[in-house]
CSV table of C-alpha atoms and ligand atoms in Angstrom, one decimal:
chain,number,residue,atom,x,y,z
U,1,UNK,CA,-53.5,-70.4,30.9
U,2,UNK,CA,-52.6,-67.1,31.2
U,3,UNK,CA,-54.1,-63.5,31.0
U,4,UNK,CA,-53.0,-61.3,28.2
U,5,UNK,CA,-53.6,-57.7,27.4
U,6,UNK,CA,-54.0,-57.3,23.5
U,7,UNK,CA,-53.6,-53.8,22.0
U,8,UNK,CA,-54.5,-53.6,18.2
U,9,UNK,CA,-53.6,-50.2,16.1
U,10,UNK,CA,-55.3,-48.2,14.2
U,11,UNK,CA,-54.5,-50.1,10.8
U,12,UNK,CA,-55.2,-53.0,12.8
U,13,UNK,CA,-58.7,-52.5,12.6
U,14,UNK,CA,-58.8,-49.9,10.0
U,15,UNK,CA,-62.2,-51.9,8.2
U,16,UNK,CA,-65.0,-54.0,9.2
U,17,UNK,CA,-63.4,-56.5,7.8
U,18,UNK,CA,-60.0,-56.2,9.4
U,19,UNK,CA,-61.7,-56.1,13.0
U,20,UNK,CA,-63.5,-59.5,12.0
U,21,UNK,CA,-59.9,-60.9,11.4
U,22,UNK,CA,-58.8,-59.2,14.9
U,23,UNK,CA,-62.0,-61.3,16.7
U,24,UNK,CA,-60.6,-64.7,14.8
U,25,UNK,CA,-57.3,-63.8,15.8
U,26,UNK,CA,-58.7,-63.3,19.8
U,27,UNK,CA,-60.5,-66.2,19.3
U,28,UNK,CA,-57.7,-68.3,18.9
U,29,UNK,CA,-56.3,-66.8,21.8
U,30,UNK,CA,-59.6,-68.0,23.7
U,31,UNK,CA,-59.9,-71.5,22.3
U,32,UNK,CA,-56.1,-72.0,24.2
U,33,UNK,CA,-57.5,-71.2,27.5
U,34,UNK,CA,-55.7,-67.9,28.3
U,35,UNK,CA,-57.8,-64.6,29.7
U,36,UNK,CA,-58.2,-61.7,27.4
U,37,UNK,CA,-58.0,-58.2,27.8
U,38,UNK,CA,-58.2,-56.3,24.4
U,39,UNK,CA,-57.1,-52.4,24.2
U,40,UNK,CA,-58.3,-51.0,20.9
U,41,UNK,CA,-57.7,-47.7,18.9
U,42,UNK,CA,-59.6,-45.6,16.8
U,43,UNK,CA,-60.0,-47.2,13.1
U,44,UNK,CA,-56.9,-45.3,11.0
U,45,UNK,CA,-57.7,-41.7,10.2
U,46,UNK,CA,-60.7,-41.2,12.3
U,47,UNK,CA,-58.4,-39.3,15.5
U,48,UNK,CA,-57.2,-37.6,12.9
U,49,UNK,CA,-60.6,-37.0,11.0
U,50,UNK,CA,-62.0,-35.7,13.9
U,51,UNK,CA,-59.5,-33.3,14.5
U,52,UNK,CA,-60.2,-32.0,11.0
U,53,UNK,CA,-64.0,-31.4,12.0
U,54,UNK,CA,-62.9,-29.3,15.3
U,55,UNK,CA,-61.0,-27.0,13.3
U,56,UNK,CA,-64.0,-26.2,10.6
U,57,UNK,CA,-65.4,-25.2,13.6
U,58,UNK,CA,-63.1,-23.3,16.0
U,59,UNK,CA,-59.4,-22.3,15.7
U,60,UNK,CA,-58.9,-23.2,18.9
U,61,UNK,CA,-61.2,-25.3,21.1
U,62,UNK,CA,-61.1,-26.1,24.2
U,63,UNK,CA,-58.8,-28.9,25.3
U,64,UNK,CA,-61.5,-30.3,27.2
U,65,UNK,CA,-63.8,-30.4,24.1
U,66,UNK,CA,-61.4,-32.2,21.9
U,67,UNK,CA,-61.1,-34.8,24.6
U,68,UNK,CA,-64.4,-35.4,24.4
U,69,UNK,CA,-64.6,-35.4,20.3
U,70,UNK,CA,-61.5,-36.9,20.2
U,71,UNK,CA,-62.2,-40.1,22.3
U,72,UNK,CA,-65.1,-41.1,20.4
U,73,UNK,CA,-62.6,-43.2,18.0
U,74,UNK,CA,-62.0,-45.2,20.6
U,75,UNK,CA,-65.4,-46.1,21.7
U,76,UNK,CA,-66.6,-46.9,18.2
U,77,UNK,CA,-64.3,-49.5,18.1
U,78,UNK,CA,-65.0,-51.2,21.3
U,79,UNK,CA,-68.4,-51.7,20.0
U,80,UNK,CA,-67.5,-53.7,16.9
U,81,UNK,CA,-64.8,-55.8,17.9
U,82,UNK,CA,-67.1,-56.8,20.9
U,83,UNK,CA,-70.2,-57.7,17.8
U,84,UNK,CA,-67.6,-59.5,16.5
U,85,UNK,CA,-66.4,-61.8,18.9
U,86,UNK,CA,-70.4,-62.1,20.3
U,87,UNK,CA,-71.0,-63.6,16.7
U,88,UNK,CA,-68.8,-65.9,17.3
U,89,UNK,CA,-70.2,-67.2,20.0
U,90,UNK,CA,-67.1,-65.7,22.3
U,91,UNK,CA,-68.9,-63.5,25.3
U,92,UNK,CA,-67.4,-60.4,25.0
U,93,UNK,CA,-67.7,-56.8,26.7
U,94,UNK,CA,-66.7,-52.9,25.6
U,95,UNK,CA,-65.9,-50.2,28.2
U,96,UNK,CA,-64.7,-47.1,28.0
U,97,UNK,CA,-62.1,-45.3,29.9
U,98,UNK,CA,-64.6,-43.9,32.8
U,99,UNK,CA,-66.4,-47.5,32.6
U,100,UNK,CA,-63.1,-49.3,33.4
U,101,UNK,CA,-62.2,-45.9,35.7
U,102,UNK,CA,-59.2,-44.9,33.9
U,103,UNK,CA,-58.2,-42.5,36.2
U,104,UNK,CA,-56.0,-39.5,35.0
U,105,UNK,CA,-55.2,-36.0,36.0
U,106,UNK,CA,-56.9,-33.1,34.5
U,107,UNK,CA,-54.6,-32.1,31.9
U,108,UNK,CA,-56.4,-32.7,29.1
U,109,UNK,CA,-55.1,-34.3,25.8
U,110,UNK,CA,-51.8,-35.4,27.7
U,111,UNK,CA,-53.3,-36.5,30.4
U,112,UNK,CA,-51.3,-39.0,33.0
U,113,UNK,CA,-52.9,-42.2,34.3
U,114,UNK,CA,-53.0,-42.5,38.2
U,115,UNK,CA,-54.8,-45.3,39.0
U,116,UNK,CA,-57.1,-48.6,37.2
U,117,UNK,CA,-59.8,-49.8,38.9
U,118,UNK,CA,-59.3,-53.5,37.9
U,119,UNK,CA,-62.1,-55.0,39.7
U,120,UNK,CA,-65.2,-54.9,36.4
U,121,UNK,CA,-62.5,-56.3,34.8
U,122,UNK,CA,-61.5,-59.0,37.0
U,123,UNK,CA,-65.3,-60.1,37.1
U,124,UNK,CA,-65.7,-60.0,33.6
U,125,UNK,CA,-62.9,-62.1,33.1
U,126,UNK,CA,-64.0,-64.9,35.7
U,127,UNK,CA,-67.5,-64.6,33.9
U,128,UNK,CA,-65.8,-65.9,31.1
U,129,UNK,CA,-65.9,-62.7,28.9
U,130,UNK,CA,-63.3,-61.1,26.4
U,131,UNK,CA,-62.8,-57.0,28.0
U,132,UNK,CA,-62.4,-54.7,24.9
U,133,UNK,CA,-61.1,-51.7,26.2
U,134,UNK,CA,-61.2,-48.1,25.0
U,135,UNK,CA,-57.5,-47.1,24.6
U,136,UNK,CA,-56.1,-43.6,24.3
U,137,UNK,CA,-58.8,-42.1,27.5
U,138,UNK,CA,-59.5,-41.8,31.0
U,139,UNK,CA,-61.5,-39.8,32.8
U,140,UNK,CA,-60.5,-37.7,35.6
U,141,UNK,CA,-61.2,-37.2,39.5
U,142,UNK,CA,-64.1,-34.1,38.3
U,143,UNK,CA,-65.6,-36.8,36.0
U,144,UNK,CA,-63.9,-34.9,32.8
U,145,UNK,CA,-62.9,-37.4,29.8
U,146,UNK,CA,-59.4,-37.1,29.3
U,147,UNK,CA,-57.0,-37.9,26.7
U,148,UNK,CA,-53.5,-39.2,26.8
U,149,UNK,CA,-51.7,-38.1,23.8
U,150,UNK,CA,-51.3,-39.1,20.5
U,151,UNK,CA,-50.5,-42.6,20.3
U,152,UNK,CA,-51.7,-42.9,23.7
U,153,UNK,CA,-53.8,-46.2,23.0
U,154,UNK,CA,-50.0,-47.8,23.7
U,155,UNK,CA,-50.0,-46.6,26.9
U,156,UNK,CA,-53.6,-47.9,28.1
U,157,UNK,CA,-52.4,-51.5,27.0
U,158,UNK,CA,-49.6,-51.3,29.4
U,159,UNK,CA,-51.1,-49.6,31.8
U,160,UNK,CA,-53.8,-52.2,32.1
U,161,UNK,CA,-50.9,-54.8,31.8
U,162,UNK,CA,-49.5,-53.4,34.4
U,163,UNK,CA,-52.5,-52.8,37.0
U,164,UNK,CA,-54.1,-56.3,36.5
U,165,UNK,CA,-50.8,-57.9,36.3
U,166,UNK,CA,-51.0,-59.7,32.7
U,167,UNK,CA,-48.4,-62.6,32.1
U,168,UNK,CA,-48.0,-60.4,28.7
U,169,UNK,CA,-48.7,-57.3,26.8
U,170,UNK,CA,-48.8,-57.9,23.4
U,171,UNK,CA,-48.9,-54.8,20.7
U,172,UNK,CA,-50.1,-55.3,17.7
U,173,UNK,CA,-49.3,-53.2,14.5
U,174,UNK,CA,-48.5,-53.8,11.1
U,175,UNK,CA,-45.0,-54.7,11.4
U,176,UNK,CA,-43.9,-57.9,12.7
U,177,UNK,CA,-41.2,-56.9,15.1
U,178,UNK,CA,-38.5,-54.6,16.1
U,179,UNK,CA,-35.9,-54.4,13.8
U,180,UNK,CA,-32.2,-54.3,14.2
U,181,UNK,CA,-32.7,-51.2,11.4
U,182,UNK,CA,-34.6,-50.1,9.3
U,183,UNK,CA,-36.0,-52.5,6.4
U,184,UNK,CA,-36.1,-50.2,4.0
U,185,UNK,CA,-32.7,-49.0,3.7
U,186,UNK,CA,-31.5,-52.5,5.1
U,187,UNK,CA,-33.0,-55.1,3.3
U,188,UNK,CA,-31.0,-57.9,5.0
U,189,UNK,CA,-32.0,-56.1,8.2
U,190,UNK,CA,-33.6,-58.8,10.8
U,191,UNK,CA,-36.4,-58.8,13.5
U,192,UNK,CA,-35.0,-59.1,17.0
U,193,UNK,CA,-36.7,-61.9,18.7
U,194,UNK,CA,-35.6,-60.0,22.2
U,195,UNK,CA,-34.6,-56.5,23.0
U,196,UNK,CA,-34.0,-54.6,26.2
U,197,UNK,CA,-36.4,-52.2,27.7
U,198,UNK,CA,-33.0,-49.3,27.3
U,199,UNK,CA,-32.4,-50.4,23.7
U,200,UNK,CA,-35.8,-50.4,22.8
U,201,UNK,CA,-35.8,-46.9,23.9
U,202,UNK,CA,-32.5,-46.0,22.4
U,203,UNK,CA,-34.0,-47.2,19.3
U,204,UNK,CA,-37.3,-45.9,19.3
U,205,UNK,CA,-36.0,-42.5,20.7
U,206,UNK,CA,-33.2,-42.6,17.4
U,207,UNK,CA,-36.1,-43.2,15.2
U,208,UNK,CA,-37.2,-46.7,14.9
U,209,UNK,CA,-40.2,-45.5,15.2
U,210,UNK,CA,-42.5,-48.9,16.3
U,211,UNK,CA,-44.1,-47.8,20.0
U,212,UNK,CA,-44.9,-45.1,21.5
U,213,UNK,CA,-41.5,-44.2,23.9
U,214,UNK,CA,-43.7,-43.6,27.0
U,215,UNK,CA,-45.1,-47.3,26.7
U,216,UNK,CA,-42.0,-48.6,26.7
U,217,UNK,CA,-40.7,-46.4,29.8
U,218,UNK,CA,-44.0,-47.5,31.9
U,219,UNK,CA,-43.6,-51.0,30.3
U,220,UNK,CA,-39.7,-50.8,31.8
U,221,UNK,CA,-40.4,-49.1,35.4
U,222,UNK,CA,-43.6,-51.7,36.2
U,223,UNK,CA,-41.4,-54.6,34.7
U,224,UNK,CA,-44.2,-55.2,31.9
U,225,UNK,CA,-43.3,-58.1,29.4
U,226,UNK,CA,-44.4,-56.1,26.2
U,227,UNK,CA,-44.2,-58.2,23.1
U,228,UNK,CA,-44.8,-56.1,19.8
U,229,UNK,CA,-45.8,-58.5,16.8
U,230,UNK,CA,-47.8,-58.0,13.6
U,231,UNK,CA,-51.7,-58.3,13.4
U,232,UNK,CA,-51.5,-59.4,9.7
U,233,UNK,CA,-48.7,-62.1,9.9
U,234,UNK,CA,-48.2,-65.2,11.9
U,235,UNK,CA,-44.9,-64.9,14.1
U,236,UNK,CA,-43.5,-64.7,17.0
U,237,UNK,CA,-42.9,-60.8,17.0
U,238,UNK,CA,-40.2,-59.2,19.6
U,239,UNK,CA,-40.5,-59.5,23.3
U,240,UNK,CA,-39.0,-56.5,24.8
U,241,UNK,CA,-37.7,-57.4,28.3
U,242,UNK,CA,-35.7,-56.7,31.6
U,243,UNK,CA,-33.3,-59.6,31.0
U,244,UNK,CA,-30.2,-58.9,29.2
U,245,UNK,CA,-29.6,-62.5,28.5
U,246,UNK,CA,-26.5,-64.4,28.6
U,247,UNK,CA,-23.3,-62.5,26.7
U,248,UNK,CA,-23.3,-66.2,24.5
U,249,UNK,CA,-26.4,-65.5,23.1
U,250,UNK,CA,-27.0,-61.6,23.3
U,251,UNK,CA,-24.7,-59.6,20.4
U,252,UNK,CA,-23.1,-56.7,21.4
U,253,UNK,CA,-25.0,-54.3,19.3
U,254,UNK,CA,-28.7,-55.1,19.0
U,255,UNK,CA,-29.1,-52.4,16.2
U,256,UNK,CA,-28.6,-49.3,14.1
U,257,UNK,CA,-30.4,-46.5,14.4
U,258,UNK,CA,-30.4,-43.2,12.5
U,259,UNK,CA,-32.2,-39.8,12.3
U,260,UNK,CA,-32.3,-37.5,9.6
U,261,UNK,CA,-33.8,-34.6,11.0
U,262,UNK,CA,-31.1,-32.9,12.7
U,263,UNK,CA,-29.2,-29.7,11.9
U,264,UNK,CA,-25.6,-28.8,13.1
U,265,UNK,CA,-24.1,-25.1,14.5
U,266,UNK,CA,-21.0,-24.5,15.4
U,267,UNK,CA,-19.9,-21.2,17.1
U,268,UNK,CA,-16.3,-21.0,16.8
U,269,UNK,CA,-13.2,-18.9,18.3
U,270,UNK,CA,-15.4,-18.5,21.5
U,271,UNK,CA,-13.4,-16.6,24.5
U,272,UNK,CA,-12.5,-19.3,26.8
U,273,UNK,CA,-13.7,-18.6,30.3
U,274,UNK,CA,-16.3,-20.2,32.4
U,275,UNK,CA,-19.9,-19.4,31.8
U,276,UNK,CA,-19.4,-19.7,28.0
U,277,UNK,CA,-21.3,-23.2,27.4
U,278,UNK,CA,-24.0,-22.0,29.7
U,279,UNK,CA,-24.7,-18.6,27.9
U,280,UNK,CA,-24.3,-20.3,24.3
U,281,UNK,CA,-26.7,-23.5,25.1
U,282,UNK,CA,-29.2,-21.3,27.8
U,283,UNK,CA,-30.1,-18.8,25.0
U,284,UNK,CA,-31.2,-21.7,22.8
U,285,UNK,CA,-33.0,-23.6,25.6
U,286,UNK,CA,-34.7,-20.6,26.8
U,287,UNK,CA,-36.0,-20.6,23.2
U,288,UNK,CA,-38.1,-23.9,24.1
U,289,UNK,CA,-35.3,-25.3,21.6
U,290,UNK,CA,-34.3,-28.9,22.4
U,291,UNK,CA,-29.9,-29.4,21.8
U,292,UNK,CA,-29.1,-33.0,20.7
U,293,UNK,CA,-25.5,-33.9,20.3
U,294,UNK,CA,-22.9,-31.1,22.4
U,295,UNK,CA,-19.3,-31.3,21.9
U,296,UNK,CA,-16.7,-28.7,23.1
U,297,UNK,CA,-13.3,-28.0,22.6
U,298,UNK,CA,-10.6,-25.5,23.6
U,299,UNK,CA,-8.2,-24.7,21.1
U,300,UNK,CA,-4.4,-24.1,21.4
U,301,UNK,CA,-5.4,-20.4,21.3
U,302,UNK,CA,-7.6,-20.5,24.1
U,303,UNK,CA,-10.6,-19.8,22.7
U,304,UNK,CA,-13.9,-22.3,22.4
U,305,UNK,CA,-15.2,-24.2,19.5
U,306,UNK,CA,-19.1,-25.3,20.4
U,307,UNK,CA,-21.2,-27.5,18.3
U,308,UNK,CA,-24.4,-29.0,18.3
U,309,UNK,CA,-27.7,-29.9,16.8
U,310,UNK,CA,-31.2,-29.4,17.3
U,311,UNK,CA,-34.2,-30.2,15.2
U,312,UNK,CA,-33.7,-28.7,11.4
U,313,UNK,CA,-37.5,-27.1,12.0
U,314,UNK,CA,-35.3,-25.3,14.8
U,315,UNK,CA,-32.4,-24.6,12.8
U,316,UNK,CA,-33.7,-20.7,11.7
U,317,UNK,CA,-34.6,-19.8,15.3
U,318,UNK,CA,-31.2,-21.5,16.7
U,319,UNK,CA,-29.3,-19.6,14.2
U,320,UNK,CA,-30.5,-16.2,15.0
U,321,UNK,CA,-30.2,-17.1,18.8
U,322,UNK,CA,-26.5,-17.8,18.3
U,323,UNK,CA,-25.3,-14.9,16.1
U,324,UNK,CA,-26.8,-12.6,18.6
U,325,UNK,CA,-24.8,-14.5,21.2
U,326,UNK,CA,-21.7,-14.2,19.2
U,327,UNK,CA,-21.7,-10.8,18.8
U,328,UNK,CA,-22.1,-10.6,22.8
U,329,UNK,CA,-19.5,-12.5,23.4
U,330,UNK,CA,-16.9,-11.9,20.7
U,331,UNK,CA,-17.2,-15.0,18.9
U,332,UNK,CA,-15.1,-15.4,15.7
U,333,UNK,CA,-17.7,-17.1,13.2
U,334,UNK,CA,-21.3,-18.9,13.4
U,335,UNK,CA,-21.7,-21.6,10.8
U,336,UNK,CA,-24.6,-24.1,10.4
U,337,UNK,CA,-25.1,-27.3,8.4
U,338,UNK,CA,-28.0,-29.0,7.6
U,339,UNK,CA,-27.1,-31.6,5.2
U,340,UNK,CA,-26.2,-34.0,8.5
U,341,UNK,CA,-27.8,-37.3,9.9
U,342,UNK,CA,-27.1,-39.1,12.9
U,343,UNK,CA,-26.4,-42.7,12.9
U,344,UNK,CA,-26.0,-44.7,16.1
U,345,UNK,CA,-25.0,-48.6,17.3
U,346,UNK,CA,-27.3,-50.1,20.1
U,347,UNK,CA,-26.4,-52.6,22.6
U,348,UNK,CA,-26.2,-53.1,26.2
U,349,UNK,CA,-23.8,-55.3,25.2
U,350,UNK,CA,-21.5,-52.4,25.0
U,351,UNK,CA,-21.0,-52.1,28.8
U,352,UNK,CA,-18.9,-55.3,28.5
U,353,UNK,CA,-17.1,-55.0,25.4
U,354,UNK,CA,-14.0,-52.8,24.8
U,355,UNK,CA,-13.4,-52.2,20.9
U,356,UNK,CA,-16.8,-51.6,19.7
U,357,UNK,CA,-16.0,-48.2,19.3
U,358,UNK,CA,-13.1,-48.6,17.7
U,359,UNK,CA,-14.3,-50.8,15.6
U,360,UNK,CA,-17.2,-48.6,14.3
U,361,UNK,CA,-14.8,-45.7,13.4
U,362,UNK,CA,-12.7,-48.5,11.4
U,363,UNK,CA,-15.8,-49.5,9.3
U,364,UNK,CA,-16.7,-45.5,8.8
U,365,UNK,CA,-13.1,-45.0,7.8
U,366,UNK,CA,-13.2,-48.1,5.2
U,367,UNK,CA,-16.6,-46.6,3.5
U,368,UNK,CA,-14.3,-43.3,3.6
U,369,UNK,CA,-17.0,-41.5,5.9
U,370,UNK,CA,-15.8,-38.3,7.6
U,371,UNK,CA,-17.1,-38.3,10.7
U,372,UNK,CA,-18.2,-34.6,12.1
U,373,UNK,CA,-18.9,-35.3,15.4
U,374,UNK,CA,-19.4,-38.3,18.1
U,375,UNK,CA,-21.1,-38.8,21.5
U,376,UNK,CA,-21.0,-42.1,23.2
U,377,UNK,CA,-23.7,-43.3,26.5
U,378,UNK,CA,-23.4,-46.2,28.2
U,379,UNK,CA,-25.4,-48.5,25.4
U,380,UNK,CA,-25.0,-46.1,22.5
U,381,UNK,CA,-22.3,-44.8,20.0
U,382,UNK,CA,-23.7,-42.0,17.5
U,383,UNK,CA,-21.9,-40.0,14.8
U,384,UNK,CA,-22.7,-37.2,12.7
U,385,UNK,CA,-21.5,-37.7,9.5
U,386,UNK,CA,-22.5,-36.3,6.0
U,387,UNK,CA,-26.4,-37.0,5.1
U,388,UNK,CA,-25.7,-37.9,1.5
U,389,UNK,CA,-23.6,-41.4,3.4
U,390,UNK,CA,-26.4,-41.9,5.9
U,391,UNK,CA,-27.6,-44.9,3.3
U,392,UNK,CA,-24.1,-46.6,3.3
U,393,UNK,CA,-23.1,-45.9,6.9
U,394,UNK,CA,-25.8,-47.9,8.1
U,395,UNK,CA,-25.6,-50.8,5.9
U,396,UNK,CA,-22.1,-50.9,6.1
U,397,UNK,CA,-22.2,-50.9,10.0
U,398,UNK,CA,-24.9,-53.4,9.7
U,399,UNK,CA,-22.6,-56.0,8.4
U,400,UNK,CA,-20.0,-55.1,10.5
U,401,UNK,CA,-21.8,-55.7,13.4
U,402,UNK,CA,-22.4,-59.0,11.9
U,403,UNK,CA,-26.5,-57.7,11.8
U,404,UNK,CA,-27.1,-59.3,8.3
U,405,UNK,CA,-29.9,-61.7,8.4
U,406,UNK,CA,-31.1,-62.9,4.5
U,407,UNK,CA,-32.2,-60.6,2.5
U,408,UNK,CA,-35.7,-60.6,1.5
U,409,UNK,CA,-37.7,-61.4,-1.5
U,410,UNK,CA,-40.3,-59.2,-2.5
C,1,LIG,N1,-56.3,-42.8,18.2
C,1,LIG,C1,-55.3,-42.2,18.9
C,1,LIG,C2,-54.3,-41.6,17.9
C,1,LIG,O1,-54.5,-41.7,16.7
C,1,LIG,C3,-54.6,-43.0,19.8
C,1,LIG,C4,-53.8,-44.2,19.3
C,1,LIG,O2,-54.1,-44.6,18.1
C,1,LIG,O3,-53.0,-44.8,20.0
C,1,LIG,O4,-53.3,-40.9,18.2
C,2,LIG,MG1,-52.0,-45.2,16.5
């Protein structure tokens, strides 16, 4: 018997009906013996619903009012998932953030958790009962509800995972795993039964959109075993762990991940001296503009090439920056591109294998992909390549990577 903290999504209990099957679903959980804590979301559309009703109001309200409207989702919830499981003869209890005492600091709608009281939980739990928690809010030291960003419901499952020190933290969603890419432009691509916390962030923060990348970083810091699985579908899901597991059984690369919505510039025939990389990539951060991928080169005539990329809603902005910095500094040309993607391999299997880059440009090169520009980390390999090959890089390195599970039948 063990206790297990339970955070169902939005779609996850986007009906009356669909909460109902959440309650079976918990009940199951119940009828084994193990201690449940349940961390629910708004139903789908109503955060954003009630964000809609704000702004017939006010152009801007006050952050502290939309914390207030905005954690109402939450609450509603609570309510019927805990009718639910009562019909069912399960005892079963709704609190909100300030019931639990969420505690947060007082920036409000990205407000940071500081401390869980655990202790109505704990008694609940001896008491027998299921604790269906509000996720997404706290409340801070003044008494103020808080919120803790969009998506935040994650972060109150692991939190709570974390403070009453759960055996597990399972997410539920309405996929069935983390992926080693994407399914749609994969269709042979498989669900990971393990993954590291760093590759799970590699691959979330490349794209693979599944969790919300703050879980996963409090998940890795308190050592949280988070498991993401699907609340429509019977399976075992993906545990995201600490362990990298033994090189046997772990692959090198656990997966591919790409983005699309990047935008290259180049300056080039820069003056070489130092200061140069500073002034070019200061002027665009000073622009609140976040860089990507850097790479640098002196030429044979001593003067600088500079590329990098940024998000292609930045590209306008960035490109302005940079001609004005070229003209300061006597630059030859400025040229952008926004036709690129970014494509990377995952694995911390990488730290002890030579050849896996290699072996990546080799299957680029066979699909005749020009590769623009490449950046390795310890766990990660990405290249920049043409967007219109984004499609065919990845299944190609898929297979390469030996990646393929079987396809799937509609
Ligand atoms: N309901 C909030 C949102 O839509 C929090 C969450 O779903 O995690 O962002
Ligand atoms: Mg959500």
């Amino acid at each position: 018997m063990s206790l297990i903290v339970q955070k169902f999504g939005g779609t996850s209990v986007g009906t009356v009906e669909r909460i109902e099957a959440v309650a079976e679903k918990i009940a199951t959980f119940r009828d084994q013996g193990h201690d449940i804590v349940v961390v629910v979301s708004a139903m789908s559309g109503e955060t954003n619903r009630l964000i809609g009703l704000a702004s017939e109001i006010q152009e801007h309200p006050t952050a502290r009012e939309m914390d207030v409207l905005v954690s109402t989702g939450e609450q509603v919830t609570t309510a019927l998932l805990s009718m639910a499981l009562n019909k069912r003869g399960y005892a079963a209890k709704s609190y909100n953030g300030r019931q639990v005492r969420i505690l947060t600091d007082a920036t409000h709608t990205k407000a940071r958790i500081k401390k869980i009281d655990d202790e109505n939980i704990h008694a609940d739990l001896k008491a027998g009962s299921v604790v269906v928690v509000a996720g997404f809010q706290g409340v801070d030291e003044k008494g103020n509800i808080t919120t803790l960003g969009r998506g935040g419901s994650d972060t109150t499952a692991v939190a709570l995972a974390a403070a009453l020190k759960a055996d597990e933290c399972q997410i539920y969603t309405d996929v069935d795993g983390v992926y080693t890419t994407d399914p749609r432009v994969v269709d042979s691509a498989r669900r990971l039964d393990k993954i590291t916390f760093e590759e799970m962030l590699e691959m979330a923060s490349l794209g693979s959109k599944v969790l919300q990348i703050r879980a996963v970083e409090f998940a890795g810091k308190y050592k949280v075993p988070l498991r993401v699985l699907s609340s429509f579908k019977e399976g075992p899901g993906t545990l995201i762990t600490l362990e990298e597991g033994s090189q046997m059984e772990s692959p090198v690369v656990a997966g591919i991940a790409f983005q699309r919505d990047e935008a290259k510039l180049s300056i080039l025939g820069v003056p070489d001296s130092p200061g140069v990389a500073s002034k070019v990539l200061g002027a665009i951060s000073s622009a609140n503009i976040e860089i990507d991928v850097i790479v640098q080169n002196v030429a044979a005539d001593k003067t600088n090439d500079l590329t990098f990329t940024v998000h292609k809603n930045d590209l306008a902005k960035a490109a302005a920056i940079l001609n004005d910095v070229a003209k300061e500094l006597g630059a030859r040309e400025v040229i952008t591109d926004d036709k690129i993607c970014k494509v990377s391999i995952v694995g911390v299997g990488m730290r002890s294998h030579a050849g896996i880059a290699s072996k990546m440009f080799a299957c680029l090169a066979e699909l005749s992909i020009n590769i623009q520009l490449i950046t390795t980390s310890e766990i990660k390999i990405s290249v920049v390549i043409d967007e219109k090959y984004m499609e065919l890089a990845v299944r190609g390195l898929h297979s390469a990577f030996e990646l393929d599970g079987e396809p799937k039948v509609a």
